[in-house]
């Protein structure tokens, strides 16, 4: 996963003597491959931290009664699990993929702003430390849910201020990364690569970057108003002084719903590369995929209040947001149709990247359907804030974003590290993850339908069996990811395994397969000359 941690110190090509060595190479990194590697390692660290919090939550819910923690600490775990997974694990991981792959896929020598790229990564470290350290502050970590709803957040201890500051820093990092990605894609493509010849991963990230720039300042506004309410005597969200807590929900979800698509669009891009490669066919309906991605991004701004049907919204408002939400499922359905049409009558093989891509399509579609069910106001009034909602968004985010990242790792790791991962271990990781994931989250649909509220540390006896099953599944799922790191990632990083050829996948297309494996420290120092499809270098 490192741009070959060791190999670059030996000359792969004439330019490798420019590569710095030792700690300077990583701390002062301006090379897009090194920064991509740093992002991926950071996000995996955060993923493990967030996963440990999840296992503590599931351990408490293993049986009724209070076993391990008090309800206050339980709420801190649920809040920090959400914040760390969203802002510390999923988003930085996709930025890591963007750093690694976008310059390779468009034939650019690097990202447009190399030093800003370095800064946007290193901002993550103090933010992560601040979030983690909040457990040791007076009163413990924030406990208002990852949505940090006011007025609850107005009553929290000093850790809430630390969380607000950390989110500001993470937001600044995201905005800088997005500006970098947009400028790189629009200005540094190889001659001949028009917008409609760009790889799908590049397209999805271009659209995602615009979304990030649009919505991160909205979150910053919401949490800044919370901060001024807490310390400077304003009353934006304090109902006792004429403020409106529901206003916070509107502002938060105006950020929060596009954020959901920020976490899934790059996953669509990754899957749109892997499915054609292993079906040995071109992607079905490329243009419709681009337009569907753009449609999802635009519509994501008009559906935010479907999270808020129970806040006393007038029926007219409920109807608008219900229909808008049902409409957004259409471009998503177009994507699923296109992936299946790509596979139709293809010469399919099921190496690990394809397994994760097909697993993604299957389980993400299930998560999408439960989202469609929750979009309907009368049903949502019953299911609001139950475990049905928890099941829905974990099907979309874990089986969605995370499975796509695993697929992307297995697909591109030979290019990153110069060695092939162990196929048997990859397949063990896939089946173990898929089964454990469904054992964990599928029972939550039934818990939610039966009325079990989320974020409760205790529950009545009738929910005991499904909770026990879910907790066992969660432990198995966590162990699967430890297995993945120790037995798949670490051997690849250490260069152990069969040497990867330049293009290990027969059906793969794109400029990233035109450079040697592992990718040299500097690539495309002169822009490549492209063939008519903009996927191969001429000469």
XYZ file of C-alpha atoms in Angstrom:
539
model
C 0.000 0.000 0.000
C 2.938 2.343 0.415
C 4.237 3.732 -2.805
C 6.601 0.898 -2.156
C 8.081 1.619 1.224
C 11.441 0.124 0.416
C 11.666 -0.245 -3.316
C 11.893 3.404 -4.209
C 15.220 3.842 -2.579
C 16.621 1.690 -5.400
C 16.416 3.232 -8.828
C 13.349 2.164 -10.772
C 13.914 4.842 -13.332
C 16.075 7.893 -13.907
C 14.012 10.119 -11.648
C 14.110 8.077 -8.467
C 17.172 9.803 -7.044
C 14.827 12.754 -6.324
C 12.985 10.634 -3.746
C 13.787 11.765 -0.182
C 14.458 9.021 2.343
C 13.814 8.372 6.034
C 11.391 10.466 8.093
C 11.705 13.479 5.782
C 10.113 11.499 2.971
C 6.896 11.097 4.999
C 6.757 14.243 7.142
C 7.594 16.590 4.260
C 5.854 14.473 1.616
C 4.699 16.327 -1.482
C 4.487 13.294 -3.776
C 0.868 12.316 -4.402
C 1.623 8.597 -3.926
C 3.238 9.091 -0.515
C 0.440 11.383 0.654
C -2.133 8.866 -0.605
C -0.388 6.170 1.425
C -0.385 8.389 4.539
C -4.128 9.047 4.141
C -4.877 5.327 3.793
C -2.791 4.342 6.819
C -4.330 7.136 8.911
C -7.870 6.167 7.933
C -7.251 2.502 8.729
C -5.929 3.499 12.169
C -9.085 5.541 12.777
C -11.201 2.666 11.444
C -9.710 0.350 14.060
C -10.245 2.959 16.806
C -13.870 3.514 15.747
C -14.300 -0.260 15.472
C -13.116 -0.789 19.052
C -15.752 1.729 20.204
C -18.358 -0.183 18.166
C -17.356 -3.454 19.859
C -17.683 -1.798 23.280
C -21.207 -0.694 22.284
C -22.098 -4.215 21.133
C -20.532 -5.770 24.247
C -22.839 -3.657 26.414
C -25.852 -4.644 24.298
C -24.953 -8.360 24.341
C -27.665 -8.922 26.957
C -30.251 -6.806 28.808
C -29.205 -4.866 31.876
C -26.138 -2.674 32.376
C -23.017 -4.863 32.129
C -19.925 -2.843 31.351
C -20.626 0.878 31.161
C -23.095 3.432 32.469
C -25.539 5.065 30.022
C -23.510 8.309 29.916
C -20.324 6.520 28.801
C -22.405 4.425 26.381
C -23.624 7.650 24.729
C -20.038 8.882 24.525
C -19.091 5.659 22.727
C -21.954 5.969 20.200
C -21.160 9.646 19.529
C -17.425 9.168 19.100
C -17.891 5.989 17.036
C -19.984 7.964 14.536
C -17.720 11.014 14.392
C -14.533 8.955 14.033
C -15.915 6.596 11.384
C -17.374 9.390 9.224
C -14.701 12.094 9.543
C -11.675 9.986 10.490
C -12.066 6.726 8.563
C -14.299 6.911 5.468
C -13.630 10.432 4.177
C -9.800 10.365 4.543
C -9.667 6.888 2.966
C -11.380 8.120 -0.199
C -9.069 11.168 -0.276
C -6.193 8.677 -0.054
C -7.545 6.799 -3.087
C -7.973 10.144 -4.896
C -4.373 11.166 -4.172
C -2.984 7.869 -5.358
C -5.125 7.281 -8.421
C -6.308 10.575 -9.941
C -2.873 11.766 -11.221
C -2.170 8.239 -12.518
C -5.563 8.006 -14.235
C -5.440 11.397 -15.965
C -1.739 11.284 -16.889
C -0.714 14.110 -14.533
C 2.724 14.243 -12.899
C 1.276 15.044 -9.442
C -1.521 16.942 -7.714
C -1.815 20.637 -8.608
C -0.820 22.006 -5.180
C 1.718 19.616 -3.700
C 2.500 21.531 -0.490
C -1.164 22.236 0.235
C -1.682 18.500 -0.235
C 0.850 17.860 2.521
C -0.838 20.386 4.842
C -4.311 18.967 4.224
C -3.070 15.563 5.390
C -1.177 16.747 8.471
C -4.200 18.729 9.695
C -5.902 15.383 10.280
C -3.457 14.337 12.999
C -4.161 17.097 15.594
C -7.898 16.798 14.864
C -7.821 13.039 15.495
C -5.783 13.474 18.687
C -8.254 16.080 19.928
C -11.209 13.788 19.278
C -9.530 10.825 20.966
C -8.348 12.935 23.919
C -11.884 14.153 24.627
C -12.489 10.945 26.624
C -10.005 12.259 29.213
C -11.518 15.719 29.585
C -13.772 16.717 32.508
C -17.185 15.124 31.950
C -15.853 12.759 29.280
C -16.287 12.782 25.515
C -19.229 14.429 23.697
C -22.402 12.387 24.220
C -24.970 14.049 21.979
C -24.892 11.588 19.084
C -22.718 12.072 15.970
C -25.324 14.577 14.746
C -24.375 16.794 17.745
C -27.924 18.122 18.091
C -28.524 21.274 20.088
C -29.671 21.995 22.774
C -28.016 18.846 24.177
C -24.617 20.054 22.959
C -25.113 23.341 24.833
C -25.011 21.384 28.102
C -21.899 19.263 27.401
C -18.515 19.674 29.093
C -15.317 21.101 27.549
C -14.930 18.042 25.293
C -17.689 19.502 23.099
C -15.465 22.505 22.349
C -12.608 20.142 21.461
C -14.927 18.227 19.110
C -16.092 21.485 17.465
C -12.477 22.587 16.960
C -11.523 19.146 15.595
C -14.439 19.232 13.112
C -13.350 22.703 11.944
C -9.821 21.406 11.280
C -11.145 18.287 9.491
C -13.410 20.527 7.404
C -10.497 22.778 6.433
C -8.531 19.676 5.408
C -11.463 18.439 3.275
C -11.893 21.811 1.554
C -8.173 22.090 0.731
C -8.120 18.514 -0.559
C -11.189 19.209 -2.707
C -9.758 22.391 -4.237
C -6.617 20.425 -5.055
C -8.601 17.610 -6.682
C -10.760 19.967 -8.766
C -7.791 22.009 -10.039
C -5.820 18.835 -10.805
C -8.669 17.252 -12.772
C -9.670 20.385 -14.700
C -6.152 21.635 -15.518
C -3.758 18.681 -15.579
C -5.371 16.017 -17.735
C -3.226 14.561 -20.489
C -3.845 16.197 -23.895
C -6.689 14.380 -25.630
C -8.475 13.326 -22.422
C -11.710 15.300 -22.694
C -14.108 15.397 -19.745
C -16.265 12.655 -21.267
C -13.236 10.388 -21.662
C -12.198 10.631 -18.007
C -12.277 7.450 -15.916
C -15.419 7.095 -13.765
C -13.420 7.317 -10.528
C -12.115 10.733 -11.627
C -15.644 11.865 -12.506
C -17.111 10.749 -9.190
C -14.336 12.526 -7.300
C -14.730 15.734 -9.315
C -18.418 15.842 -8.351
C -17.671 14.812 -4.752
C -15.088 17.601 -4.411
C -17.675 20.214 -5.447
C -20.100 18.750 -2.895
C -17.462 19.005 -0.147
C -16.723 22.649 -0.944
C -20.447 23.402 -0.896
C -21.370 21.715 2.396
C -18.361 21.749 4.748
C -18.841 25.500 5.421
C -22.484 24.739 6.325
C -21.346 22.320 9.034
C -18.795 24.918 10.157
C -21.611 27.446 10.506
C -23.772 25.092 12.578
C -21.011 24.157 15.017
C -19.785 27.781 15.254
C -23.293 28.864 16.268
C -23.234 26.063 18.855
C -19.897 27.399 20.126
C -21.179 30.973 20.440
C -24.313 29.697 22.224
C -22.054 27.863 24.666
C -19.642 30.685 25.452
C -20.637 34.066 24.009
C -24.233 34.557 25.089
C -25.955 34.008 21.724
C -29.228 32.075 21.675
C -29.447 30.506 18.226
C -30.529 27.117 19.552
C -31.535 27.811 23.155
C -35.345 27.623 23.345
C -35.377 29.191 26.821
C -34.134 32.433 25.265
C -36.111 32.318 22.027
C -33.735 30.105 20.011
C -34.821 27.198 17.846
C -33.222 23.738 18.219
C -34.977 22.559 15.042
C -33.015 25.190 13.122
C -29.848 23.320 14.076
C -31.298 20.143 12.564
C -32.092 21.946 9.314
C -28.586 23.395 9.050
C -26.921 20.133 10.081
C -28.828 17.972 7.622
C -28.345 20.465 4.805
C -24.715 19.494 5.299
C -25.447 15.928 6.390
C -27.362 14.619 3.432
C -24.884 15.672 0.728
C -22.271 14.258 3.135
C -23.901 10.839 2.748
C -23.270 11.052 -1.000
C -19.733 12.372 -0.431
C -19.117 9.034 1.304
C -20.647 6.884 -1.471
C -19.912 8.574 -4.834
C -16.178 7.690 -4.866
C -17.247 4.119 -4.024
C -19.417 4.150 -7.167
C -16.358 5.262 -9.103
C -14.191 2.407 -7.804
C -16.866 -0.212 -8.560
C -17.304 1.284 -12.052
C -13.664 0.359 -12.766
C -13.665 -3.105 -11.247
C -16.874 -4.504 -12.759
C -15.813 -3.821 -16.406
C -12.298 -5.158 -15.726
C -13.517 -8.551 -14.485
C -16.460 -8.778 -16.896
C -13.952 -7.996 -19.703
C -16.374 -5.495 -21.227
C -16.554 -1.728 -21.471
C -18.731 -0.042 -18.834
C -22.334 -0.061 -20.023
C -23.752 3.455 -20.435
C -20.742 5.577 -19.473
C -22.495 8.884 -20.231
C -25.592 7.901 -18.251
C -23.320 7.029 -15.309
C -21.797 10.517 -15.426
C -25.215 12.204 -15.614
C -26.594 9.948 -12.858
C -23.686 10.903 -10.575
C -24.273 14.602 -11.237
C -28.042 14.155 -10.677
C -27.451 12.488 -7.314
C -25.198 15.386 -6.281
C -27.735 18.054 -7.298
C -30.734 16.275 -5.773
C -28.814 15.669 -2.520
C -29.347 19.359 -1.683
C -33.153 19.130 -1.678
C -33.797 16.054 0.454
C -32.251 16.970 3.812
C -35.432 17.184 5.895
C -36.386 13.525 5.389
C -34.316 13.103 8.577
C -36.797 15.381 10.342
C -40.341 14.114 9.676
C -40.993 13.872 13.428
C -40.061 17.486 14.250
C -43.580 18.816 13.659
C -43.060 19.495 9.953
C -46.247 20.452 8.069
C -47.686 17.746 5.820
C -46.804 19.784 2.708
C -43.159 19.762 3.750
C -43.279 16.046 4.483
C -44.706 15.369 1.018
C -42.067 17.483 -0.745
C -39.160 15.779 1.006
C -40.751 12.359 0.575
C -41.104 12.743 -3.205
C -37.654 14.360 -3.570
C -36.096 11.463 -1.664
C -37.897 8.869 -3.766
C -36.702 10.717 -6.881
C -33.037 10.480 -5.846
C -33.332 6.677 -5.928
C -33.774 6.864 -9.726
C -30.184 7.881 -10.669
C -28.911 5.434 -8.041
C -30.985 2.715 -9.713
C -29.486 3.725 -13.075
C -26.034 2.996 -11.677
C -27.016 -0.430 -10.328
C -28.655 -1.255 -13.674
C -25.506 -0.199 -15.554
C -23.245 -2.369 -13.395
C -25.506 -5.388 -13.899
C -25.744 -4.668 -17.642
C -21.926 -4.500 -17.763
C -21.750 -7.963 -16.197
C -24.458 -9.360 -18.503
C -22.871 -11.886 -20.922
C -19.385 -10.799 -19.841
C -16.501 -13.249 -19.425
C -16.628 -12.919 -15.671
C -14.022 -14.142 -13.210
C -14.294 -13.684 -9.473
C -10.972 -12.580 -8.056
C -11.170 -10.735 -4.739
C -11.733 -7.210 -6.200
C -14.714 -8.510 -8.184
C -16.084 -10.387 -5.172
C -16.066 -7.179 -3.138
C -17.568 -5.211 -6.051
C -20.422 -7.707 -6.513
C -20.860 -7.876 -2.731
C -21.031 -4.089 -2.733
C -23.752 -4.015 -5.413
C -25.851 -6.647 -3.627
C -25.648 -5.281 -0.095
C -25.660 -1.598 -1.056
C -28.875 -2.200 -3.021
C -30.449 -3.698 0.103
C -29.387 -0.597 2.052
C -30.832 1.573 -0.700
C -34.199 -0.171 -0.496
C -34.430 0.336 3.263
C -33.624 4.003 2.604
C -36.522 4.143 0.164
C -38.774 2.663 2.858
C -37.573 5.278 5.368
C -38.230 8.052 2.819
C -41.978 7.479 3.192
C -43.171 9.833 5.922
C -45.923 7.630 7.432
C -43.529 4.670 7.784
C -40.678 6.855 8.999
C -42.849 8.261 11.792
C -42.843 4.719 13.224
C -39.223 3.818 12.446
C -37.574 7.165 13.296
C -34.619 6.699 15.668
C -35.019 2.931 15.899
C -32.497 0.237 15.035
C -34.083 0.033 11.557
C -32.326 3.333 10.785
C -29.044 1.976 12.222
C -29.365 -1.100 9.987
C -30.118 1.083 6.944
C -27.139 3.400 7.168
C -24.685 0.644 8.070
C -25.801 -1.297 4.993
C -25.081 1.816 2.926
C -21.858 2.923 4.637
C -20.176 -0.321 5.701
C -21.320 -2.525 2.855
C -21.224 0.524 0.598
C -18.193 2.711 1.220
C -16.067 0.149 3.074
C -16.586 -2.773 0.668
C -15.756 -0.491 -2.263
C -12.542 0.546 -0.505
C -11.591 -3.095 0.032
C -12.351 -3.757 -3.639
C -10.200 -0.764 -4.627
C -7.343 -1.933 -2.405
C -7.292 -5.438 -3.892
C -7.595 -3.990 -7.417
C -4.856 -1.354 -7.194
C -2.528 -2.751 -4.487
C -0.397 -4.618 -7.089
C 0.228 -1.235 -8.753
C 0.994 0.412 -5.403
C 3.252 -2.214 -3.880
C 4.634 -4.179 -6.815
C 3.472 -7.507 -5.388
C 0.257 -9.521 -5.698
C -1.781 -10.015 -2.538
C -2.544 -13.604 -1.523
C -5.744 -14.525 -3.409
C -6.837 -17.186 -0.904
C -6.482 -14.788 2.005
C -8.372 -12.119 0.062
C -11.280 -14.496 -0.500
C -11.276 -15.524 3.172
C -11.436 -11.816 4.069
C -14.376 -11.277 1.694
C -16.542 -14.198 2.836
C -15.727 -13.648 6.504
C -16.625 -9.938 6.197
C -19.795 -10.536 4.182
C -21.225 -13.180 6.520
C -20.221 -11.379 9.721
C -21.605 -8.062 8.423
C -25.023 -9.556 7.663
C -25.125 -11.442 10.968
C -24.457 -8.109 12.705
C -26.792 -5.735 10.915
C -29.596 -7.791 9.386
C -31.216 -8.546 12.798
C -31.287 -4.793 13.481
C -34.067 -4.409 10.893
C -36.265 -6.646 13.031
C -35.263 -4.875 16.251
C -36.230 -1.569 14.657
C -39.530 -2.859 13.320
C -40.287 -4.124 16.834
C -39.596 -0.643 18.187
C -36.161 -0.800 19.822
C -34.803 2.769 20.015
C -31.187 3.456 19.079
C -28.569 4.875 21.483
C -30.087 3.088 24.490
C -27.682 1.247 26.776
C -30.392 -1.115 28.059
C -33.475 -2.762 26.594
C -36.338 -5.100 27.624
C -36.035 -8.856 27.420
C -37.945 -9.325 24.143
C -35.013 -7.789 22.201
C -32.369 -10.017 23.798
C -31.913 -12.728 21.151
C -31.356 -10.493 18.129
C -29.011 -8.249 20.118
C -26.933 -11.249 21.152
C -26.663 -12.391 17.508
C -25.688 -8.857 16.389
C -22.982 -8.595 19.052
C -21.422 -11.927 18.060
C -21.479 -10.848 14.402
C -19.827 -7.523 15.272
C -16.932 -9.270 17.003
C -16.477 -11.577 13.993
C -16.561 -8.589 11.607
C -13.933 -6.733 13.646
C -11.640 -9.776 13.692
C -11.995 -10.067 9.894
C -10.513 -6.576 9.491
C -7.607 -7.398 11.828
C -7.000 -10.515 9.677
C -7.086 -8.318 6.551
C -4.445 -5.955 7.926
C -2.081 -8.561 9.345
C -2.302 -11.188 6.597
C -3.081 -9.158 3.461
C -1.918 -5.538 3.873
C 1.287 -6.068 5.872
C 2.758 -8.725 3.497
C 1.993 -6.409 0.536
C 3.650 -3.434 2.222
C 6.710 -5.512 2.995
C 6.918 -6.633 -0.627
C 6.255 -10.294 0.168
C 4.396 -12.157 -2.531
C 4.441 -12.882 -6.202
C 5.831 -9.953 -8.221
C 3.063 -8.004 -9.950
C 3.214 -7.478 -13.692
C 2.471 -4.063 -15.190
C -1.167 -4.994 -15.838
C -2.218 -7.836 -13.511
C -5.909 -7.781 -14.551
C -6.609 -8.864 -18.101
C -9.676 -6.663 -18.628
C -8.386 -3.542 -16.825
C -8.258 -0.297 -18.779
C -6.766 3.078 -17.917
C -3.505 4.972 -17.788
C -2.580 3.598 -14.354
C -1.833 0.265 -16.056
C 0.622 1.946 -18.445
C 3.255 2.530 -15.743
C 5.388 -0.247 -14.190
C 4.397 -2.098 -10.994
C 5.189 -0.735 -8.451
C 4.420 2.743 -9.782
C 7.708 4.725 -9.897
C 8.077 7.639 -7.487
C 7.613 10.063 -10.401
C 5.224 9.208 -13.234
C 4.107 11.066 -16.366
C 6.745 13.813 -16.064
C 5.951 14.495 -19.698
C 2.228 14.213 -20.511
C 1.423 10.913 -22.229
C 0.114 10.782 -25.803
C -3.264 9.024 -25.696
C -5.088 6.787 -28.138
C -8.625 7.603 -29.253
C -10.201 6.020 -26.155
C -7.923 8.000 -23.776
C -7.149 4.785 -21.880
C -3.799 3.853 -23.447
C -0.502 5.571 -24.174
C 0.638 5.612 -27.802
C 4.248 4.673 -28.418
